[in-house]
């Protein structure tokens, strides 16, 4: 059952930072601005505090303050730790104000500070639903250090009230580090591959995901855009064929939104996107689906 999230309101934070992009293509620092441009095209359809969803044939009474843009966190371009600290503080601020944070990366080093912000602000067990082509379980190496785009899930699992029993990874595929496999198996962290997700379909896959994290008191949904196939999301930090379709991703976020306390969308890269900003537009729809269907707003 959905958690008790009545009439939720959301804060939008940008993290224009790609200093953790030690592999793949940098450029995700430009994503927050491009996604905001796409979001304006969507939100102009809010009329008298209501928005109509064609998929559900329902009008959602979201009010005039559904999604408040808080601007960008205090990025320090030469200092990844200071930047991640600022991200955690912003996430925690929104939660303590009774609002739900939505964070636009930036590269996927953002995963860890958002998880830490949720952990700092909310009591009890914290779970993570991690959509990503990659495991992000790297501990350390000389090329990437400890806080790169490849380490976010590993660092998150070191937080005191966040452990693998309340987490799952979704849409992973192809190849990864053997050391990550060793850590994954030892910790008991499960995954659903992209192929498995597609065989199940979004409804059954989400049922399995929610069953896995059912013991958590609060859940953070982390969505790396490369969980989606590059045919649908070419503007990513890395291309891994065989991912989810845009429709599958949107449906999954719609179904998960009522259960989650924070969202991050990361690794959108305008420098590799097409000229019509297909990927940035998809990211804007993902976060807007999260806000509308997670709002608990009345329907008619």
PDB file of N, CA, C and O in Angstrom, residues 125-128 153 156-168 187 189 212:
ATOM      1  N   UNK A 125      14.670   3.093   9.328  1.00  0.00           N
ATOM      2  CA  UNK A 125      15.415   2.416   8.264  1.00  0.00           C
ATOM      3  C   UNK A 125      15.202   3.126   6.927  1.00  0.00           C
ATOM      4  O   UNK A 125      14.075   3.444   6.560  1.00  0.00           O
ATOM      5  N   UNK A 126      16.297   3.344   6.213  1.00  0.00           N
ATOM      6  CA  UNK A 126      16.264   4.033   4.921  1.00  0.00           C
ATOM      7  C   UNK A 126      16.565   3.022   3.823  1.00  0.00           C
ATOM      8  O   UNK A 126      17.583   2.313   3.872  1.00  0.00           O
ATOM      9  N   UNK A 127      15.695   2.956   2.818  1.00  0.00           N
ATOM     10  CA  UNK A 127      15.915   2.081   1.674  1.00  0.00           C
ATOM     11  C   UNK A 127      16.216   2.878   0.417  1.00  0.00           C
ATOM     12  O   UNK A 127      15.872   4.057   0.309  1.00  0.00           O
ATOM     13  N   UNK A 128      16.868   2.224  -0.537  1.00  0.00           N
ATOM     14  CA  UNK A 128      17.182   2.843  -1.824  1.00  0.00           C
ATOM     15  C   UNK A 128      16.716   1.923  -2.950  1.00  0.00           C
ATOM     16  O   UNK A 128      17.050   0.734  -2.970  1.00  0.00           O
ATOM     17  N   UNK A 153      26.425   4.015  -4.539  1.00  0.00           N
ATOM     18  CA  UNK A 153      25.685   3.007  -3.784  1.00  0.00           C
ATOM     19  C   UNK A 153      26.561   2.413  -2.685  1.00  0.00           C
ATOM     20  O   UNK A 153      26.075   2.149  -1.573  1.00  0.00           O
ATOM     21  N   UNK A 156      26.624   4.852   0.152  1.00  0.00           N
ATOM     22  CA  UNK A 156      25.317   4.927   0.805  1.00  0.00           C
ATOM     23  C   UNK A 156      25.118   3.766   1.772  1.00  0.00           C
ATOM     24  O   UNK A 156      24.531   3.928   2.853  1.00  0.00           O
ATOM     25  N   UNK A 157      25.605   2.584   1.395  1.00  0.00           N
ATOM     26  CA  UNK A 157      25.443   1.409   2.239  1.00  0.00           C
ATOM     27  C   UNK A 157      26.303   1.466   3.495  1.00  0.00           C
ATOM     28  O   UNK A 157      26.180   0.592   4.369  1.00  0.00           O
ATOM     29  N   UNK A 158      27.156   2.471   3.615  1.00  0.00           N
ATOM     30  CA  UNK A 158      27.950   2.659   4.828  1.00  0.00           C
ATOM     31  C   UNK A 158      27.237   3.547   5.855  1.00  0.00           C
ATOM     32  O   UNK A 158      27.730   3.700   6.979  1.00  0.00           O
ATOM     33  N   UNK A 159      26.110   4.126   5.491  1.00  0.00           N
ATOM     34  CA  UNK A 159      25.335   4.941   6.422  1.00  0.00           C
ATOM     35  C   UNK A 159      24.695   4.036   7.479  1.00  0.00           C
ATOM     36  O   UNK A 159      24.310   2.904   7.190  1.00  0.00           O
ATOM     37  N   UNK A 160      24.538   4.549   8.679  1.00  0.00           N
ATOM     38  CA  UNK A 160      24.181   3.704   9.806  1.00  0.00           C
ATOM     39  C   UNK A 160      22.854   2.983   9.703  1.00  0.00           C
ATOM     40  O   UNK A 160      22.713   1.835  10.125  1.00  0.00           O
ATOM     41  N   UNK A 161      21.830   3.633   9.144  1.00  0.00           N
ATOM     42  CA  UNK A 161      20.489   3.048   9.086  1.00  0.00           C
ATOM     43  C   UNK A 161      20.079   2.699   7.662  1.00  0.00           C
ATOM     44  O   UNK A 161      18.891   2.591   7.369  1.00  0.00           O
ATOM     45  N   UNK A 162      21.046   2.537   6.790  1.00  0.00           N
ATOM     46  CA  UNK A 162      20.796   2.172   5.401  1.00  0.00           C
ATOM     47  C   UNK A 162      21.624   0.931   5.097  1.00  0.00           C
ATOM     48  O   UNK A 162      22.856   0.972   5.167  1.00  0.00           O
ATOM     49  N   UNK A 163      20.941  -0.173   4.797  1.00  0.00           N
ATOM     50  CA  UNK A 163      21.692  -1.389   4.492  1.00  0.00           C
ATOM     51  C   UNK A 163      21.022  -2.155   3.361  1.00  0.00           C
ATOM     52  O   UNK A 163      19.900  -1.840   2.945  1.00  0.00           O
ATOM     53  N   UNK A 164      21.699  -3.182   2.890  1.00  0.00           N
ATOM     54  CA  UNK A 164      21.273  -3.890   1.686  1.00  0.00           C
ATOM     55  C   UNK A 164      19.926  -4.573   1.843  1.00  0.00           C
ATOM     56  O   UNK A 164      19.247  -4.840   0.842  1.00  0.00           O
ATOM     57  N   UNK A 165      19.502  -4.858   3.074  1.00  0.00           N
ATOM     58  CA  UNK A 165      18.208  -5.507   3.276  1.00  0.00           C
ATOM     59  C   UNK A 165      17.047  -4.655   2.774  1.00  0.00           C
ATOM     60  O   UNK A 165      15.970  -5.183   2.499  1.00  0.00           O
ATOM     61  N   UNK A 166      17.262  -3.356   2.682  1.00  0.00           N
ATOM     62  CA  UNK A 166      16.200  -2.426   2.290  1.00  0.00           C
ATOM     63  C   UNK A 166      16.481  -1.782   0.934  1.00  0.00           C
ATOM     64  O   UNK A 166      15.938  -0.717   0.628  1.00  0.00           O
ATOM     65  N   UNK A 167      17.298  -2.411   0.113  1.00  0.00           N
ATOM     66  CA  UNK A 167      17.709  -1.821  -1.167  1.00  0.00           C
ATOM     67  C   UNK A 167      17.566  -2.824  -2.296  1.00  0.00           C
ATOM     68  O   UNK A 167      17.591  -4.041  -2.091  1.00  0.00           O
ATOM     69  N   UNK A 168      17.443  -2.306  -3.513  1.00  0.00           N
ATOM     70  CA  UNK A 168      17.435  -3.130  -4.716  1.00  0.00           C
ATOM     71  C   UNK A 168      17.935  -2.294  -5.884  1.00  0.00           C
ATOM     72  O   UNK A 168      17.717  -1.077  -5.934  1.00  0.00           O
ATOM     73  N   UNK A 187      27.000  -8.782   0.729  1.00  0.00           N
ATOM     74  CA  UNK A 187      26.030  -7.919   1.411  1.00  0.00           C
ATOM     75  C   UNK A 187      24.595  -8.376   1.212  1.00  0.00           C
ATOM     76  O   UNK A 187      23.696  -7.971   1.955  1.00  0.00           O
ATOM     77  N   UNK A 189      22.835  -7.734  -1.572  1.00  0.00           N
ATOM     78  CA  UNK A 189      22.133  -6.724  -2.364  1.00  0.00           C
ATOM     79  C   UNK A 189      21.609  -7.360  -3.651  1.00  0.00           C
ATOM     80  O   UNK A 189      22.397  -7.825  -4.476  1.00  0.00           O
ATOM     81  N   UNK A 212      10.632  -6.013  -1.821  1.00  0.00           N
ATOM     82  CA  UNK A 212      12.010  -6.036  -1.316  1.00  0.00           C
ATOM     83  C   UNK A 212      12.243  -4.940  -0.279  1.00  0.00           C
ATOM     84  O   UNK A 212      12.916  -5.162   0.725  1.00  0.00           O
TER      85      UNK A 212
END
